[in-house]
């Protein structure tokens, strides 16, 4: 295998890493007041990465580095979306972080490192690279949560996130080592092949699967491995919460898809049964607990748990429709959560966090446009047409009904109905209650434009979901099911 | 029983006893020293399996660096042992249940394995260098994960510095370079005065 054949598929990651190191050094030389140049450099890096990813895209599935790395349509699509997500996250959080003195070079560099981790996970074809990508992502996120050192609650959140994340990594590694023992390989394709041939040591395989699923569930944050989610979302500075709650879900989707579908497809009857339990428990607990929250970040944390449970339904139904709808759901969730956390940051100002329900009271009188955008986002999260959230839920439910799990679809719809309550409550507070504060809302022009695009995107994608849906379906078909 | 078996069982017994010592020792410094012993005898077992590189790394990295650091921390912190011991019996049933479950699982998994699957360690000629082989693998087949591990270490460095470096204002520290750069002309002003005349 020659060198270029290995390096060309990884070009975007190499460029990203080189740029991170470059930014790390440039940032040292810049004065504290001119961090905006670092920020612009980061945005340029993201643009460069996306150009390289598009430029090096080729049809088909390519492996590099002795089967450690895979370059296919799904990885390219997810990578493009992750660049977009990180870029949006940075635009939304710039002003918020500046006011809190957190807009430092370290923040930007760690954000790029987390992106690198996600990209490694997205195109990993080997348990080693999956695990290393995951650790790269997680370590950057732990550090980012702890960056606000003077806040006791942020430090506590970082500590919880770190300890539980390490536990989850341990479970995952334990499971991987058991699968290695049972199949004799860490490469997903070889594992899949070995499983089709039949494995003698069934208990070892079963334990490996359970440990891997537990680790995955921890990272996805689904019940009963969800304990860290509310505390971390609540405790972390909102910009970091936004990062944790949005883009890494794409990587988590890829991670789950690669392990369960590419590697362990032969065990589908075993893991889909476990996923059913996880999905139902997440939808039940997430929706019911979210109703009781008065803190918006905590509420969105429980909403994440619910959404991830719903996404798992796509994996349970399987096939192009199932996996495609799960991917679609994840992408849509990323867009919605970016907008929702962005809204919290726009209403916040120096020394004040707009993260309780009361802060949204009467938003329509203070800023009708922002209230309208928030309404679109909440309608989408609740899954009400014509927003894209409806179509995402619809496609997952459609896939699950087609596989004959009608009862599961009924349960999912019931819990979504319960969940609609707390999204609609925000709309009610914004439009029908009197505002508690009359401090004018200052919106920077770039964040204002972005939230408008975000809200419009939710609406337009809802009216015309066909393109994104077909991209998801094709990439799932090419990447997961054709080999 | 061959010489190999005797050495293996010797190391195995020492490892197990030392590991037990780690959790039952009352004094945390003793516990740390027991852990050093456990590492050393584990390194011995690896040596028996012809994994010299791993054995030496274990001694150098864990015993030499990690455990010394550990001992420093244990000695510097004022740990209230009585407080640590509180609630031991309250949690004992839970812990014992969990341990029992683990033992049961291990027996089940290991017991189900066919004896033919347990392979004997491959022996190599005396001039076979397993450090060289590991190095060759790391820089060829595993170069991608190897580089990723390096990136993770870089992240750890960035994170550690970002989280702990504090530039406090108003601290009276010496600025050596400023001191060295100082010239006589900056500090000393020679004033020419007319000598006083007697009135």
XYZ file of N, CA, C and O in Angstrom, chain A residues 10 17 21 24 65-66 68-69 106 110 113 116 120 128-129 132 135-136 139-140 143 146-147 149-150 174 200-201 203-204 207, chain B residues 102 105-106 108-109 112-114 117 140-146 148-149 151-152 154-156 158-159 161-166:
248
model
N -7.189 10.847 4.599
C -7.039 11.454 5.922
C -6.642 12.928 5.814
O -6.379 13.570 6.838
N -5.251 18.957 12.185
C -4.247 18.831 13.250
C -3.130 19.863 13.077
O -2.716 20.517 14.043
N -2.194 22.982 15.726
C -0.865 23.265 16.282
C -0.436 24.683 15.926
O 0.131 25.403 16.752
N -2.357 27.110 18.024
C -1.846 27.042 19.393
C -0.660 27.985 19.565
O -0.523 28.668 20.583
N -4.517 2.866 6.216
C -3.777 2.484 7.418
C -4.148 1.091 7.911
O -4.580 0.916 9.046
N -4.021 0.111 7.060
C -4.284 -1.283 7.418
C -5.683 -1.475 8.000
O -5.846 -2.136 9.019
N -7.599 0.614 9.515
C -7.935 1.353 10.733
C -8.918 2.481 10.415
O -9.633 2.965 11.271
N -8.870 2.939 9.168
C -9.567 4.164 8.789
C -10.449 3.845 7.601
O -10.043 3.110 6.702
N -7.301 28.754 24.383
C -7.451 27.360 24.810
C -8.831 26.832 24.453
O -8.979 25.699 24.007
N -9.260 23.706 22.077
C -9.907 22.488 22.575
C -11.141 22.142 21.742
O -11.429 20.967 21.510
N -9.818 20.406 18.817
C -9.377 19.063 19.190
C -10.588 18.125 19.313
O -10.537 16.972 18.903
N -11.587 17.108 15.980
C -10.682 16.085 15.441
C -11.066 14.711 15.998
O -11.128 13.721 15.258
N -12.270 11.466 13.835
C -11.621 10.165 13.926
C -12.658 9.081 14.216
O -12.653 8.012 13.598
N -9.583 0.192 18.045
C -8.542 1.076 18.588
C -8.799 2.531 18.207
O -8.753 3.419 19.065
N -9.072 2.773 16.913
C -9.284 4.150 16.490
C -10.595 4.693 17.043
O -10.671 5.871 17.402
N -9.721 5.668 20.590
C -8.839 6.831 20.685
C -9.577 8.109 20.291
O -9.409 9.156 20.924
N -11.739 9.100 23.178
C -10.986 9.696 24.280
C -10.544 11.113 23.942
O -10.583 12.007 24.790
N -10.154 11.318 22.682
C -9.742 12.652 22.254
C -10.901 13.628 22.414
O -10.753 14.724 22.976
N -11.769 13.953 26.379
C -10.790 14.724 27.153
C -10.934 16.215 26.872
O -10.884 17.034 27.786
N -11.121 16.567 25.582
C -11.286 17.982 25.267
C -12.542 18.527 25.941
O -12.536 19.635 26.482
N -12.118 19.089 29.734
C -11.328 20.291 30.018
C -12.148 21.541 29.753
O -12.088 22.509 30.512
N -14.457 22.411 32.522
C -13.774 22.911 33.716
C -13.103 24.261 33.498
O -12.565 24.834 34.436
N -13.145 24.790 32.253
C -12.400 26.025 31.963
C -12.814 27.193 32.858
O -11.998 28.039 33.182
N -12.945 28.273 35.953
C -12.416 27.710 37.194
C -13.039 28.295 38.437
O -13.070 27.668 39.475
N -13.537 29.525 38.331
C -14.043 30.175 39.532
C -15.449 29.728 39.878
O -15.974 30.070 40.928
N -13.510 -2.864 28.235
C -13.694 -4.226 28.727
C -14.468 -5.045 27.692
O -14.096 -6.166 27.338
N -17.265 -19.922 18.995
C -17.489 -21.005 19.958
C -17.855 -20.488 21.336
O -18.705 -21.041 22.006
N -17.177 -19.422 21.748
C -17.355 -18.973 23.118
C -18.522 -17.989 23.226
O -18.342 -16.789 23.233
N -20.785 -17.265 25.782
C -20.918 -16.378 26.944
C -19.986 -15.179 26.866
O -20.380 -14.059 27.190
N -18.763 -15.396 26.385
C -17.803 -14.298 26.276
C -18.340 -13.229 25.329
O -18.290 -12.037 25.613
N -21.191 -11.302 27.024
C -20.704 -10.314 27.984
C -20.076 -9.129 27.272
O -20.303 -7.970 27.645
N -19.170 -10.695 40.173
C -18.019 -10.695 39.273
C -17.350 -12.068 39.241
O -17.000 -12.572 38.169
N -19.438 -14.417 37.244
C -19.321 -14.158 35.806
C -18.011 -14.709 35.260
O -17.979 -15.332 34.192
N -16.928 -14.468 36.034
C -15.626 -14.917 35.545
C -15.567 -16.432 35.448
O -15.055 -16.993 34.472
N -18.084 -18.365 34.984
C -18.935 -18.784 33.876
C -18.218 -18.614 32.532
O -18.208 -19.506 31.683
N -17.598 -17.431 32.369
C -16.941 -17.149 31.092
C -15.725 -18.051 30.894
O -15.560 -18.669 29.843
N -16.489 -21.891 30.516
C -17.131 -22.368 29.297
C -16.120 -22.542 28.170
O -16.422 -23.095 27.135
N -14.914 -22.038 28.381
C -13.917 -22.076 27.321
C -13.380 -23.504 27.135
O -13.049 -24.179 28.103
N -13.295 -23.925 25.910
C -12.734 -25.243 25.641
C -11.245 -25.235 25.955
O -10.572 -24.245 25.730
N -8.627 -24.153 23.417
C -8.461 -22.750 23.059
C -7.324 -22.088 23.818
O -6.801 -21.075 23.389
N 4.466 1.046 11.700
C 3.921 0.680 10.393
C 2.416 0.453 10.484
O 1.623 1.335 10.183
N 2.032 -0.687 11.001
C 0.617 -1.023 10.986
C -0.197 -0.120 11.915
O -1.322 0.252 11.605
N 0.388 0.230 13.063
C -0.380 0.985 14.049
C 0.017 2.455 14.081
O -0.147 3.113 15.100
N 0.527 2.985 12.961
C 1.016 4.364 13.016
C -0.122 5.356 13.238
O 0.032 6.343 13.957
N -1.297 5.068 12.686
C -2.431 5.999 12.833
C -2.889 6.100 14.292
O -2.915 7.203 14.851
N -3.210 4.970 14.952
C -3.554 5.081 16.379
C -2.410 5.622 17.235
O -2.645 6.340 18.202
N -1.174 5.330 16.840
C -0.018 5.818 17.591
C 0.018 7.346 17.578
O 0.182 7.997 18.612
N -2.528 9.249 16.986
C -3.696 9.736 17.722
C -3.413 9.788 19.215
O -3.810 10.730 19.905
N -2.705 8.764 19.705
C -2.358 8.756 21.127
C -1.485 9.959 21.450
O -1.642 10.594 22.502
N -1.638 12.827 19.923
C -2.520 14.000 19.954
C -3.253 14.073 21.295
O -3.432 15.153 21.872
N -3.651 12.906 21.811
C -4.343 12.895 23.103
C -3.429 13.446 24.197
O -3.857 14.232 25.048
N -1.114 15.613 23.726
C -1.045 17.062 23.509
C -2.257 17.746 24.133
O -2.132 18.782 24.799
N -3.445 17.134 23.923
C -4.664 17.696 24.531
C -4.517 17.730 26.046
O -4.876 18.712 26.697
N -3.981 16.652 26.610
C -3.818 16.599 28.060
C -2.918 17.731 28.537
O -3.194 18.375 29.550
N -2.355 20.673 26.948
C -3.064 21.948 26.794
C -4.074 22.114 27.923
O -4.168 23.166 28.559
N -4.812 21.028 28.211
C -5.850 21.104 29.237
C -5.232 21.357 30.607
O -5.715 22.204 31.363
N -2.446 22.814 31.371
C -1.946 24.183 31.497
C -3.108 25.167 31.583
O -3.130 26.060 32.429
N -4.121 24.967 30.728
C -5.256 25.888 30.729
C -5.972 25.864 32.077
O -6.489 26.876 32.531
N -6.016 24.691 32.725
C -6.787 24.591 33.964
C -6.006 25.031 35.185
O -6.604 25.387 36.192
N -4.677 24.986 35.128
C -3.947 25.274 36.364
C -3.123 26.545 36.324
O -2.767 27.062 37.370
N -2.809 27.043 35.131
C -1.963 28.242 35.071
C -2.784 29.472 35.463
O -3.765 29.802 34.827
N -2.384 30.107 36.536
C -3.076 31.317 36.968
C -2.100 32.463 36.965
O -1.061 32.396 37.600
